[in-house]
Amino acid sequence: MQRDLLELGLTKAEEQALQNRRTGIFIFQVSWILTFVCLAIVNWQMRFSSNWMPNPDDRLGVIIASIATGVLGASALLIRRSVMVVNNHHLSRFLRLWLMVIGLGVVFVGLIGYEWVIVPTGTQYAQVFRLMTGFHIFHAVCIGIYLGLVYVNGRKRVYNANDYLWAVEAGAKLWYFVLVAWLLFYVVIYWI
Amino acid sequence: MATATYPLGGALAPTKRPALSEYLRWSIDHKIIGVQYMVTSLIFFIIAGTMAMLIRWELLTPTIDLMANGSSYNTLFTLHGTMMIFTWIVPMFAGFGNYLIPLMLGAKDMAFPWLNAFAFWLIPPAGLLLLAGYFVGPAEAGWTSYPPLSTIYSPDGQTLWALSIHLLGLSSILGGINFIVTIKNMRPPGMGWFQMPLFAWATLATSIIVVLATPFLAGALTLLILDRVAGTTFFNPVAGGDVLLWQNVFWFYSHPAVYIMVLPGFGILSEILSVHSRKPIFGYRMVALSSMAIAIVGFTVWAHHMFTSLQPELRIPFMITSFIIAVPTGIKIFSWIGTIFGGKIRLNSAMLFALGFLSLFVIGGISGVMLGAIPVDIHMHDTYFVVSHFHFVLYGGSVFAIYGGIYHWFPKITGRMLNERLGKIHFVLTYFGFLFTFFPMHILGMQGMPRRVAEYDPQFQNLNILVGLSAFVLGISTFVIIYNMLVSVVRGKVAGANPWRALTLEWQTSSPPPAYNFVGDPIPFEDPYGYGTDASKAYLDAMEARFGASYNPEKPKALPPTTSTPALEPSAGD
């Protein structure tokens, strides 16, 4: 099996540490995605227990959200590509791709932020919508800031190779998390 | 087969206890963090226990006389319940896990030492945040904090309560991730899943519940905080909210949380019963897998807390799952009885508390099955029967396991033995204090005395006096073990590496263990509970030869203080 660049030349202790990090971030993702599942269930239960869902014509349309979803999906593909590139020692190409991911992330947050602002206020629908999208945007922004730090450190070349490669891998995994969480909300908010 | 020729890991450098100051500051050593967890939770235990004494004092008479008003009483039972759960039992078991899991796995530390320290340091501020409510109007909606009590009828301390539980939940999740990764990735060669100590299995099952259930609590708390500070109306039916929403989400976390609070106790019990009966665990695999079964089935029973508010057609499925979860617990009980049956039982303090657990937890389990039955639950709902049930589970179960664990592992943690006579006095006071405090509550509940009231019908007074006086005995009993620990840590008999002649790896290093626990990779014995075989005797003799003689509780003879600092050459395996 081909090993990532990250896995080459590690001591036994470093290999153990890498394995721990990978398992740890996976468990964190599984755990924290359940907070999003919780909010999706909240949406679902509140709809059934009280009749506050507006008519389809009065709800937010799916166009902007669908564009945002496409943008986020594209950014996830790019981040996957950038991890492959950095593993092939193409740092400058990696940085370009990484910057594009951040840019697409900003576009995504801008589009959903726009929806957040224009949703008709004073209704339970708006309240639940703002809770869910706000919660997601909060995570996207935090993880986006982390991606920005990875970019800045890449430009400054302040990391040694192993630490930096791990930071890239972790950033990518966290961005996938943003995508999966959004897909869940996108379906629940706009399609069900 | 294990023989004395095994390359045994162990301490080379003389070991001494860390200085007191090391426990008061940031440290990434899992042993320091473990003790920090334990001591912090003990402090909160005393605070929450004092609240319990005040509650019982108030209830000596049917009228309000100690408290200024009903709100003061509400605050007392709210903070008592919250602190006992979130700042005593949960972090205390995290302390045991932190101290023991790396040692039991032959590891040098937890998988993420920094994260481990961070998870601990969230707890003291969270506990203080709970108490800080007294300065702004404390929480008074009970530990369950149902809206609208927790939204429109509670002062600002309720917001601090929610923030505090948020922090404690985050601490739990970080700890849970750390335990799972440590157990999955850091077992030594030769220790497969089914050679792992049962405490590690219990901690694994607990951690799985923590990482899967606690995010739901985080979600619910976020809604509660927003309702309180941002003017949202998630729980206000008048504005399109749903008042039952909180109950559903809260119990989806909080029922599994009951297993978070008791599964590590099951693990501790398995260790104690096997070691002090000198017998292998009866049905090891079933005990290990039943922990996982409890973790899984535990997610399907939450609505039995809501039988009185649930749609009738949903009650029966939840009643059935509530009965099903008694099966893996029953497997454990039978296994433990099978383990001690015919064993060479050492009736020391650890074993007494383990046997106390067994007897009391069974009563709590049976009353739990009773409450799982819809008609009984509807009759007993919100009465003292429920109070009795969960104290039998959480005190008779969890706290007895904690006490047993302290008596069992204190020699490892401090290098000193606890005083056995004081331990037995502690057990007698605790057992009978507990029994006469909480057993009569079954009767009070069946007679119809509601919980969470400061005033009650005078017909209940006689039993309440018995309960109150017994509770004071129970309260006093706590100071016996605290006194015992404080004295023994200074003047206790030197323990040596393995005073119980136990086979799990935490005993195969000096007491207290040195920094990074082992030099070289320790070799686990093939069966962590394989007592009574020639191979296990040879393994233990080899350990004794390596680390020097340990204190022998059956033939008490003081060891010189130097015994805990073996001056041994490294073996071939080091």
JSON list of N, CA and C in Angstrom, two decimals, chain B residues 47-114:
[
{"chain": "B", "resi": 47, "resn": "ILE", "atom": "N", "xyz": [-19.22, 19.70, 49.05]},
{"chain": "B", "resi": 47, "resn": "ILE", "atom": "CA", "xyz": [-20.14, 20.85, 48.94]},
{"chain": "B", "resi": 47, "resn": "ILE", "atom": "C", "xyz": [-21.57, 20.35, 48.66]},
{"chain": "B", "resi": 48, "resn": "ALA", "atom": "N", "xyz": [-21.69, 19.46, 47.68]},
{"chain": "B", "resi": 48, "resn": "ALA", "atom": "CA", "xyz": [-23.03, 18.96, 47.33]},
{"chain": "B", "resi": 48, "resn": "ALA", "atom": "C", "xyz": [-23.61, 18.10, 48.45]},
{"chain": "B", "resi": 49, "resn": "GLY", "atom": "N", "xyz": [-22.73, 17.41, 49.18]},
{"chain": "B", "resi": 49, "resn": "GLY", "atom": "CA", "xyz": [-23.19, 16.61, 50.32]},
{"chain": "B", "resi": 49, "resn": "GLY", "atom": "C", "xyz": [-23.69, 17.50, 51.43]},
{"chain": "B", "resi": 50, "resn": "THR", "atom": "N", "xyz": [-23.03, 18.63, 51.65]},
{"chain": "B", "resi": 50, "resn": "THR", "atom": "CA", "xyz": [-23.51, 19.58, 52.66]},
{"chain": "B", "resi": 50, "resn": "THR", "atom": "C", "xyz": [-24.91, 20.08, 52.28]},
{"chain": "B", "resi": 51, "resn": "MET", "atom": "N", "xyz": [-25.12, 20.30, 50.99]},
{"chain": "B", "resi": 51, "resn": "MET", "atom": "CA", "xyz": [-26.46, 20.70, 50.54]},
{"chain": "B", "resi": 51, "resn": "MET", "atom": "C", "xyz": [-27.48, 19.61, 50.87]},
{"chain": "B", "resi": 52, "resn": "ALA", "atom": "N", "xyz": [-27.07, 18.36, 50.70]},
{"chain": "B", "resi": 52, "resn": "ALA", "atom": "CA", "xyz": [-27.98, 17.25, 51.02]},
{"chain": "B", "resi": 52, "resn": "ALA", "atom": "C", "xyz": [-28.34, 17.26, 52.50]},
{"chain": "B", "resi": 53, "resn": "MET", "atom": "N", "xyz": [-27.33, 17.56, 53.33]},
{"chain": "B", "resi": 53, "resn": "MET", "atom": "CA", "xyz": [-27.61, 17.61, 54.77]},
{"chain": "B", "resi": 53, "resn": "MET", "atom": "C", "xyz": [-28.62, 18.70, 55.08]},
{"chain": "B", "resi": 54, "resn": "LEU", "atom": "N", "xyz": [-28.48, 19.85, 54.42]},
{"chain": "B", "resi": 54, "resn": "LEU", "atom": "CA", "xyz": [-29.43, 20.95, 54.64]},
{"chain": "B", "resi": 54, "resn": "LEU", "atom": "C", "xyz": [-30.84, 20.56, 54.17]},
{"chain": "B", "resi": 55, "resn": "ILE", "atom": "N", "xyz": [-30.88, 19.83, 53.05]},
{"chain": "B", "resi": 55, "resn": "ILE", "atom": "CA", "xyz": [-32.19, 19.37, 52.56]},
{"chain": "B", "resi": 55, "resn": "ILE", "atom": "C", "xyz": [-32.85, 18.47, 53.61]},
{"chain": "B", "resi": 56, "resn": "ARG", "atom": "N", "xyz": [-32.05, 17.53, 54.13]},
{"chain": "B", "resi": 56, "resn": "ARG", "atom": "CA", "xyz": [-32.64, 16.60, 55.11]},
{"chain": "B", "resi": 56, "resn": "ARG", "atom": "C", "xyz": [-32.98, 17.33, 56.42]},
{"chain": "B", "resi": 57, "resn": "TRP", "atom": "N", "xyz": [-32.19, 18.32, 56.76]},
{"chain": "B", "resi": 57, "resn": "TRP", "atom": "CA", "xyz": [-32.47, 19.11, 57.96]},
{"chain": "B", "resi": 57, "resn": "TRP", "atom": "C", "xyz": [-33.83, 19.80, 57.80]},
{"chain": "B", "resi": 58, "resn": "GLU", "atom": "N", "xyz": [-34.02, 20.40, 56.64]},
{"chain": "B", "resi": 58, "resn": "GLU", "atom": "CA", "xyz": [-35.30, 21.07, 56.38]},
{"chain": "B", "resi": 58, "resn": "GLU", "atom": "C", "xyz": [-36.46, 20.08, 56.47]},
{"chain": "B", "resi": 59, "resn": "LEU", "atom": "N", "xyz": [-36.24, 18.87, 56.02]},
{"chain": "B", "resi": 59, "resn": "LEU", "atom": "CA", "xyz": [-37.34, 17.90, 55.93]},
{"chain": "B", "resi": 59, "resn": "LEU", "atom": "C", "xyz": [-37.58, 17.14, 57.24]},
{"chain": "B", "resi": 60, "resn": "LEU", "atom": "N", "xyz": [-36.85, 17.51, 58.30]},
{"chain": "B", "resi": 60, "resn": "LEU", "atom": "CA", "xyz": [-37.13, 16.88, 59.59]},
{"chain": "B", "resi": 60, "resn": "LEU", "atom": "C", "xyz": [-38.53, 17.25, 60.08]},
{"chain": "B", "resi": 61, "resn": "THR", "atom": "N", "xyz": [-39.00, 18.41, 59.67]},
{"chain": "B", "resi": 61, "resn": "THR", "atom": "CA", "xyz": [-40.36, 18.83, 60.05]},
{"chain": "B", "resi": 61, "resn": "THR", "atom": "C", "xyz": [-41.19, 19.07, 58.79]},
{"chain": "B", "resi": 62, "resn": "PRO", "atom": "N", "xyz": [-42.50, 18.96, 58.89]},
{"chain": "B", "resi": 62, "resn": "PRO", "atom": "CA", "xyz": [-43.34, 19.09, 57.69]},
{"chain": "B", "resi": 62, "resn": "PRO", "atom": "C", "xyz": [-43.45, 20.52, 57.17]},
{"chain": "B", "resi": 63, "resn": "THR", "atom": "N", "xyz": [-43.04, 21.50, 57.97]},
{"chain": "B", "resi": 63, "resn": "THR", "atom": "CA", "xyz": [-43.18, 22.89, 57.52]},
{"chain": "B", "resi": 63, "resn": "THR", "atom": "C", "xyz": [-41.81, 23.47, 57.17]},
{"chain": "B", "resi": 64, "resn": "ILE", "atom": "N", "xyz": [-41.83, 24.59, 56.44]},
{"chain": "B", "resi": 64, "resn": "ILE", "atom": "CA", "xyz": [-40.56, 25.26, 56.14]},
{"chain": "B", "resi": 64, "resn": "ILE", "atom": "C", "xyz": [-40.08, 25.97, 57.40]},
{"chain": "B", "resi": 65, "resn": "ASP", "atom": "N", "xyz": [-38.91, 25.60, 57.87]},
{"chain": "B", "resi": 65, "resn": "ASP", "atom": "CA", "xyz": [-38.37, 26.34, 59.01]},
{"chain": "B", "resi": 65, "resn": "ASP", "atom": "C", "xyz": [-36.91, 26.71, 58.85]},
{"chain": "B", "resi": 66, "resn": "LEU", "atom": "N", "xyz": [-36.14, 25.86, 58.20]},
{"chain": "B", "resi": 66, "resn": "LEU", "atom": "CA", "xyz": [-34.71, 26.19, 58.02]},
{"chain": "B", "resi": 66, "resn": "LEU", "atom": "C", "xyz": [-34.52, 27.18, 56.88]},
{"chain": "B", "resi": 67, "resn": "MET", "atom": "N", "xyz": [-35.22, 26.95, 55.77]},
{"chain": "B", "resi": 67, "resn": "MET", "atom": "CA", "xyz": [-35.07, 27.80, 54.58]},
{"chain": "B", "resi": 67, "resn": "MET", "atom": "C", "xyz": [-35.91, 29.07, 54.72]},
{"chain": "B", "resi": 68, "resn": "ALA", "atom": "N", "xyz": [-35.46, 30.10, 54.00]},
{"chain": "B", "resi": 68, "resn": "ALA", "atom": "CA", "xyz": [-36.23, 31.34, 54.02]},
{"chain": "B", "resi": 68, "resn": "ALA", "atom": "C", "xyz": [-37.56, 31.15, 53.28]},
{"chain": "B", "resi": 69, "resn": "ASN", "atom": "N", "xyz": [-37.52, 30.39, 52.20]},
{"chain": "B", "resi": 69, "resn": "ASN", "atom": "CA", "xyz": [-38.74, 30.16, 51.41]},
{"chain": "B", "resi": 69, "resn": "ASN", "atom": "C", "xyz": [-38.52, 28.95, 50.50]},
{"chain": "B", "resi": 70, "resn": "GLY", "atom": "N", "xyz": [-39.54, 28.63, 49.73]},
{"chain": "B", "resi": 70, "resn": "GLY", "atom": "CA", "xyz": [-39.46, 27.47, 48.86]},
{"chain": "B", "resi": 70, "resn": "GLY", "atom": "C", "xyz": [-38.39, 27.59, 47.79]},
{"chain": "B", "resi": 71, "resn": "SER", "atom": "N", "xyz": [-38.14, 28.82, 47.33]},
{"chain": "B", "resi": 71, "resn": "SER", "atom": "CA", "xyz": [-37.12, 29.01, 46.30]},
{"chain": "B", "resi": 71, "resn": "SER", "atom": "C", "xyz": [-35.74, 28.59, 46.79]},
{"chain": "B", "resi": 72, "resn": "SER", "atom": "N", "xyz": [-35.44, 28.90, 48.05]},
{"chain": "B", "resi": 72, "resn": "SER", "atom": "CA", "xyz": [-34.13, 28.51, 48.61]},
{"chain": "B", "resi": 72, "resn": "SER", "atom": "C", "xyz": [-34.01, 26.99, 48.58]},
{"chain": "B", "resi": 73, "resn": "TYR", "atom": "N", "xyz": [-35.11, 26.33, 48.91]},
{"chain": "B", "resi": 73, "resn": "TYR", "atom": "CA", "xyz": [-35.10, 24.87, 48.90]},
{"chain": "B", "resi": 73, "resn": "TYR", "atom": "C", "xyz": [-34.92, 24.35, 47.47]},
{"chain": "B", "resi": 74, "resn": "ASN", "atom": "N", "xyz": [-35.62, 24.97, 46.53]},
{"chain": "B", "resi": 74, "resn": "ASN", "atom": "CA", "xyz": [-35.48, 24.57, 45.12]},
{"chain": "B", "resi": 74, "resn": "ASN", "atom": "C", "xyz": [-34.02, 24.69, 44.66]},
{"chain": "B", "resi": 75, "resn": "THR", "atom": "N", "xyz": [-33.39, 25.78, 45.06]},
{"chain": "B", "resi": 75, "resn": "THR", "atom": "CA", "xyz": [-31.99, 25.99, 44.70]},
{"chain": "B", "resi": 75, "resn": "THR", "atom": "C", "xyz": [-31.11, 24.89, 45.27]},
{"chain": "B", "resi": 76, "resn": "LEU", "atom": "N", "xyz": [-31.39, 24.54, 46.52]},
{"chain": "B", "resi": 76, "resn": "LEU", "atom": "CA", "xyz": [-30.57, 23.51, 47.17]},
{"chain": "B", "resi": 76, "resn": "LEU", "atom": "C", "xyz": [-30.63, 22.18, 46.41]},
{"chain": "B", "resi": 77, "resn": "PHE", "atom": "N", "xyz": [-31.85, 21.71, 46.11]},
{"chain": "B", "resi": 77, "resn": "PHE", "atom": "CA", "xyz": [-31.88, 20.39, 45.45]},
{"chain": "B", "resi": 77, "resn": "PHE", "atom": "C", "xyz": [-31.42, 20.48, 44.00]},
{"chain": "B", "resi": 78, "resn": "THR", "atom": "N", "xyz": [-31.56, 21.66, 43.40]},
{"chain": "B", "resi": 78, "resn": "THR", "atom": "CA", "xyz": [-31.06, 21.83, 42.03]},
{"chain": "B", "resi": 78, "resn": "THR", "atom": "C", "xyz": [-29.55, 21.70, 41.99]},
{"chain": "B", "resi": 79, "resn": "LEU", "atom": "N", "xyz": [-28.90, 22.46, 42.87]},
{"chain": "B", "resi": 79, "resn": "LEU", "atom": "CA", "xyz": [-27.43, 22.43, 42.85]},
{"chain": "B", "resi": 79, "resn": "LEU", "atom": "C", "xyz": [-26.90, 21.11, 43.42]},
{"chain": "B", "resi": 80, "resn": "HIS", "atom": "N", "xyz": [-27.60, 20.56, 44.40]},
{"chain": "B", "resi": 80, "resn": "HIS", "atom": "CA", "xyz": [-27.17, 19.26, 44.94]},
{"chain": "B", "resi": 80, "resn": "HIS", "atom": "C", "xyz": [-27.14, 18.21, 43.82]},
{"chain": "B", "resi": 81, "resn": "GLY", "atom": "N", "xyz": [-28.23, 18.10, 43.08]},
{"chain": "B", "resi": 81, "resn": "GLY", "atom": "CA", "xyz": [-28.31, 17.08, 42.03]},
{"chain": "B", "resi": 81, "resn": "GLY", "atom": "C", "xyz": [-27.31, 17.34, 40.91]},
{"chain": "B", "resi": 82, "resn": "THR", "atom": "N", "xyz": [-27.25, 18.59, 40.49]},
{"chain": "B", "resi": 82, "resn": "THR", "atom": "CA", "xyz": [-26.36, 18.93, 39.37]},
{"chain": "B", "resi": 82, "resn": "THR", "atom": "C", "xyz": [-24.91, 18.66, 39.74]},
{"chain": "B", "resi": 83, "resn": "MET", "atom": "N", "xyz": [-24.53, 19.10, 40.95]},
{"chain": "B", "resi": 83, "resn": "MET", "atom": "CA", "xyz": [-23.12, 18.95, 41.33]},
{"chain": "B", "resi": 83, "resn": "MET", "atom": "C", "xyz": [-22.77, 17.49, 41.58]},
{"chain": "B", "resi": 84, "resn": "MET", "atom": "N", "xyz": [-23.67, 16.76, 42.18]},
{"chain": "B", "resi": 84, "resn": "MET", "atom": "CA", "xyz": [-23.37, 15.34, 42.44]},
{"chain": "B", "resi": 84, "resn": "MET", "atom": "C", "xyz": [-23.13, 14.59, 41.13]},
{"chain": "B", "resi": 85, "resn": "ILE", "atom": "N", "xyz": [-23.92, 14.94, 40.12]},
{"chain": "B", "resi": 85, "resn": "ILE", "atom": "CA", "xyz": [-23.78, 14.23, 38.85]},
{"chain": "B", "resi": 85, "resn": "ILE", "atom": "C", "xyz": [-22.59, 14.74, 38.06]},
{"chain": "B", "resi": 86, "resn": "PHE", "atom": "N", "xyz": [-22.57, 16.05, 37.83]},
{"chain": "B", "resi": 86, "resn": "PHE", "atom": "CA", "xyz": [-21.62, 16.59, 36.85]},
{"chain": "B", "resi": 86, "resn": "PHE", "atom": "C", "xyz": [-20.26, 16.96, 37.44]},
{"chain": "B", "resi": 87, "resn": "THR", "atom": "N", "xyz": [-20.20, 17.20, 38.74]},
{"chain": "B", "resi": 87, "resn": "THR", "atom": "CA", "xyz": [-18.90, 17.60, 39.31]},
{"chain": "B", "resi": 87, "resn": "THR", "atom": "C", "xyz": [-18.39, 16.60, 40.34]},
{"chain": "B", "resi": 88, "resn": "TRP", "atom": "N", "xyz": [-19.15, 15.52, 40.57]},
{"chain": "B", "resi": 88, "resn": "TRP", "atom": "CA", "xyz": [-18.63, 14.50, 41.49]},
{"chain": "B", "resi": 88, "resn": "TRP", "atom": "C", "xyz": [-18.48, 13.17, 40.78]},
{"chain": "B", "resi": 89, "resn": "ILE", "atom": "N", "xyz": [-19.60, 12.52, 40.42]},
{"chain": "B", "resi": 89, "resn": "ILE", "atom": "CA", "xyz": [-19.48, 11.15, 39.93]},
{"chain": "B", "resi": 89, "resn": "ILE", "atom": "C", "xyz": [-18.76, 11.11, 38.58]},
{"chain": "B", "resi": 90, "resn": "VAL", "atom": "N", "xyz": [-19.20, 11.93, 37.64]},
{"chain": "B", "resi": 90, "resn": "VAL", "atom": "CA", "xyz": [-18.60, 11.87, 36.29]},
{"chain": "B", "resi": 90, "resn": "VAL", "atom": "C", "xyz": [-17.10, 12.20, 36.34]},
{"chain": "B", "resi": 91, "resn": "PRO", "atom": "N", "xyz": [-16.68, 13.32, 36.95]},
{"chain": "B", "resi": 91, "resn": "PRO", "atom": "CA", "xyz": [-15.24, 13.58, 36.98]},
{"chain": "B", "resi": 91, "resn": "PRO", "atom": "C", "xyz": [-14.45, 12.62, 37.86]},
{"chain": "B", "resi": 92, "resn": "MET", "atom": "N", "xyz": [-15.10, 12.08, 38.89]},
{"chain": "B", "resi": 92, "resn": "MET", "atom": "CA", "xyz": [-14.37, 11.12, 39.73]},
{"chain": "B", "resi": 92, "resn": "MET", "atom": "C", "xyz": [-14.00, 9.88, 38.89]},
{"chain": "B", "resi": 93, "resn": "PHE", "atom": "N", "xyz": [-14.96, 9.39, 38.12]},
{"chain": "B", "resi": 93, "resn": "PHE", "atom": "CA", "xyz": [-14.65, 8.23, 37.27]},
{"chain": "B", "resi": 93, "resn": "PHE", "atom": "C", "xyz": [-13.64, 8.62, 36.19]},
{"chain": "B", "resi": 94, "resn": "ALA", "atom": "N", "xyz": [-13.73, 9.87, 35.71]},
{"chain": "B", "resi": 94, "resn": "ALA", "atom": "CA", "xyz": [-12.71, 10.32, 34.75]},
{"chain": "B", "resi": 94, "resn": "ALA", "atom": "C", "xyz": [-11.34, 10.30, 35.41]},
{"chain": "B", "resi": 95, "resn": "GLY", "atom": "N", "xyz": [-11.30, 10.61, 36.70]},
{"chain": "B", "resi": 95, "resn": "GLY", "atom": "CA", "xyz": [-10.04, 10.58, 37.44]},
{"chain": "B", "resi": 95, "resn": "GLY", "atom": "C", "xyz": [-9.48, 9.16, 37.50]},
{"chain": "B", "resi": 96, "resn": "PHE", "atom": "N", "xyz": [-10.34, 8.21, 37.84]},
{"chain": "B", "resi": 96, "resn": "PHE", "atom": "CA", "xyz": [-9.89, 6.81, 37.85]},
{"chain": "B", "resi": 96, "resn": "PHE", "atom": "C", "xyz": [-9.38, 6.41, 36.46]},
{"chain": "B", "resi": 97, "resn": "GLY", "atom": "N", "xyz": [-10.14, 6.79, 35.44]},
{"chain": "B", "resi": 97, "resn": "GLY", "atom": "CA", "xyz": [-9.76, 6.43, 34.07]},
{"chain": "B", "resi": 97, "resn": "GLY", "atom": "C", "xyz": [-8.43, 7.03, 33.70]},
{"chain": "B", "resi": 98, "resn": "ASN", "atom": "N", "xyz": [-8.27, 8.31, 34.03]},
{"chain": "B", "resi": 98, "resn": "ASN", "atom": "CA", "xyz": [-7.02, 8.98, 33.69]},
{"chain": "B", "resi": 98, "resn": "ASN", "atom": "C", "xyz": [-5.83, 8.34, 34.36]},
{"chain": "B", "resi": 99, "resn": "TYR", "atom": "N", "xyz": [-6.00, 8.02, 35.64]},
{"chain": "B", "resi": 99, "resn": "TYR", "atom": "CA", "xyz": [-4.87, 7.45, 36.35]},
{"chain": "B", "resi": 99, "resn": "TYR", "atom": "C", "xyz": [-4.57, 6.03, 35.85]},
{"chain": "B", "resi": 100, "resn": "LEU", "atom": "N", "xyz": [-5.64, 5.26, 35.65]},
{"chain": "B", "resi": 100, "resn": "LEU", "atom": "CA", "xyz": [-5.44, 3.82, 35.49]},
{"chain": "B", "resi": 100, "resn": "LEU", "atom": "C", "xyz": [-5.32, 3.33, 34.05]},
{"chain": "B", "resi": 101, "resn": "ILE", "atom": "N", "xyz": [-6.03, 3.96, 33.12]},
{"chain": "B", "resi": 101, "resn": "ILE", "atom": "CA", "xyz": [-6.07, 3.39, 31.77]},
{"chain": "B", "resi": 101, "resn": "ILE", "atom": "C", "xyz": [-4.68, 3.27, 31.14]},
{"chain": "B", "resi": 102, "resn": "PRO", "atom": "N", "xyz": [-3.87, 4.36, 31.13]},
{"chain": "B", "resi": 102, "resn": "PRO", "atom": "CA", "xyz": [-2.54, 4.16, 30.54]},
{"chain": "B", "resi": 102, "resn": "PRO", "atom": "C", "xyz": [-1.72, 3.10, 31.26]},
{"chain": "B", "resi": 103, "resn": "LEU", "atom": "N", "xyz": [-1.85, 3.06, 32.59]},
{"chain": "B", "resi": 103, "resn": "LEU", "atom": "CA", "xyz": [-1.09, 2.05, 33.35]},
{"chain": "B", "resi": 103, "resn": "LEU", "atom": "C", "xyz": [-1.57, 0.64, 33.01]},
{"chain": "B", "resi": 104, "resn": "MET", "atom": "N", "xyz": [-2.89, 0.48, 32.95]},
{"chain": "B", "resi": 104, "resn": "MET", "atom": "CA", "xyz": [-3.42, -0.85, 32.65]},
{"chain": "B", "resi": 104, "resn": "MET", "atom": "C", "xyz": [-3.05, -1.32, 31.25]},
{"chain": "B", "resi": 105, "resn": "LEU", "atom": "N", "xyz": [-2.84, -0.35, 30.35]},
{"chain": "B", "resi": 105, "resn": "LEU", "atom": "CA", "xyz": [-2.49, -0.71, 28.97]},
{"chain": "B", "resi": 105, "resn": "LEU", "atom": "C", "xyz": [-0.98, -0.72, 28.75]},
{"chain": "B", "resi": 106, "resn": "GLY", "atom": "N", "xyz": [-0.22, -0.46, 29.80]},
{"chain": "B", "resi": 106, "resn": "GLY", "atom": "CA", "xyz": [1.23, -0.44, 29.64]},
{"chain": "B", "resi": 106, "resn": "GLY", "atom": "C", "xyz": [1.71, 0.75, 28.83]},
{"chain": "B", "resi": 107, "resn": "ALA", "atom": "N", "xyz": [0.91, 1.82, 28.78]},
{"chain": "B", "resi": 107, "resn": "ALA", "atom": "CA", "xyz": [1.29, 3.00, 27.99]},
{"chain": "B", "resi": 107, "resn": "ALA", "atom": "C", "xyz": [1.98, 4.03, 28.88]},
{"chain": "B", "resi": 108, "resn": "LYS", "atom": "N", "xyz": [2.65, 4.96, 28.22]},
{"chain": "B", "resi": 108, "resn": "LYS", "atom": "CA", "xyz": [3.38, 5.96, 28.98]},
{"chain": "B", "resi": 108, "resn": "LYS", "atom": "C", "xyz": [2.48, 7.14, 29.38]},
{"chain": "B", "resi": 109, "resn": "ASP", "atom": "N", "xyz": [1.44, 7.35, 28.63]},
{"chain": "B", "resi": 109, "resn": "ASP", "atom": "CA", "xyz": [0.50, 8.43, 28.95]},
{"chain": "B", "resi": 109, "resn": "ASP", "atom": "C", "xyz": [-0.76, 8.22, 28.12]},
{"chain": "B", "resi": 110, "resn": "MET", "atom": "N", "xyz": [-1.70, 9.16, 28.23]},
{"chain": "B", "resi": 110, "resn": "MET", "atom": "CA", "xyz": [-2.88, 9.12, 27.37]},
{"chain": "B", "resi": 110, "resn": "MET", "atom": "C", "xyz": [-2.47, 9.51, 25.95]},
{"chain": "B", "resi": 111, "resn": "ALA", "atom": "N", "xyz": [-3.39, 9.28, 25.00]},
{"chain": "B", "resi": 111, "resn": "ALA", "atom": "CA", "xyz": [-3.06, 9.59, 23.61]},
{"chain": "B", "resi": 111, "resn": "ALA", "atom": "C", "xyz": [-2.80, 11.08, 23.40]},
{"chain": "B", "resi": 112, "resn": "PHE", "atom": "N", "xyz": [-3.60, 11.92, 24.06]},
{"chain": "B", "resi": 112, "resn": "PHE", "atom": "CA", "xyz": [-3.46, 13.38, 23.90]},
{"chain": "B", "resi": 112, "resn": "PHE", "atom": "C", "xyz": [-3.27, 14.02, 25.27]},
{"chain": "B", "resi": 113, "resn": "PRO", "atom": "N", "xyz": [-2.03, 14.08, 25.74]},
{"chain": "B", "resi": 113, "resn": "PRO", "atom": "CA", "xyz": [-1.81, 14.58, 27.11]},
{"chain": "B", "resi": 113, "resn": "PRO", "atom": "C", "xyz": [-2.27, 16.03, 27.30]},
{"chain": "B", "resi": 114, "resn": "TRP", "atom": "N", "xyz": [-2.00, 16.88, 26.32]},
{"chain": "B", "resi": 114, "resn": "TRP", "atom": "CA", "xyz": [-2.37, 18.29, 26.47]},
{"chain": "B", "resi": 114, "resn": "TRP", "atom": "C", "xyz": [-3.89, 18.43, 26.55]}
]
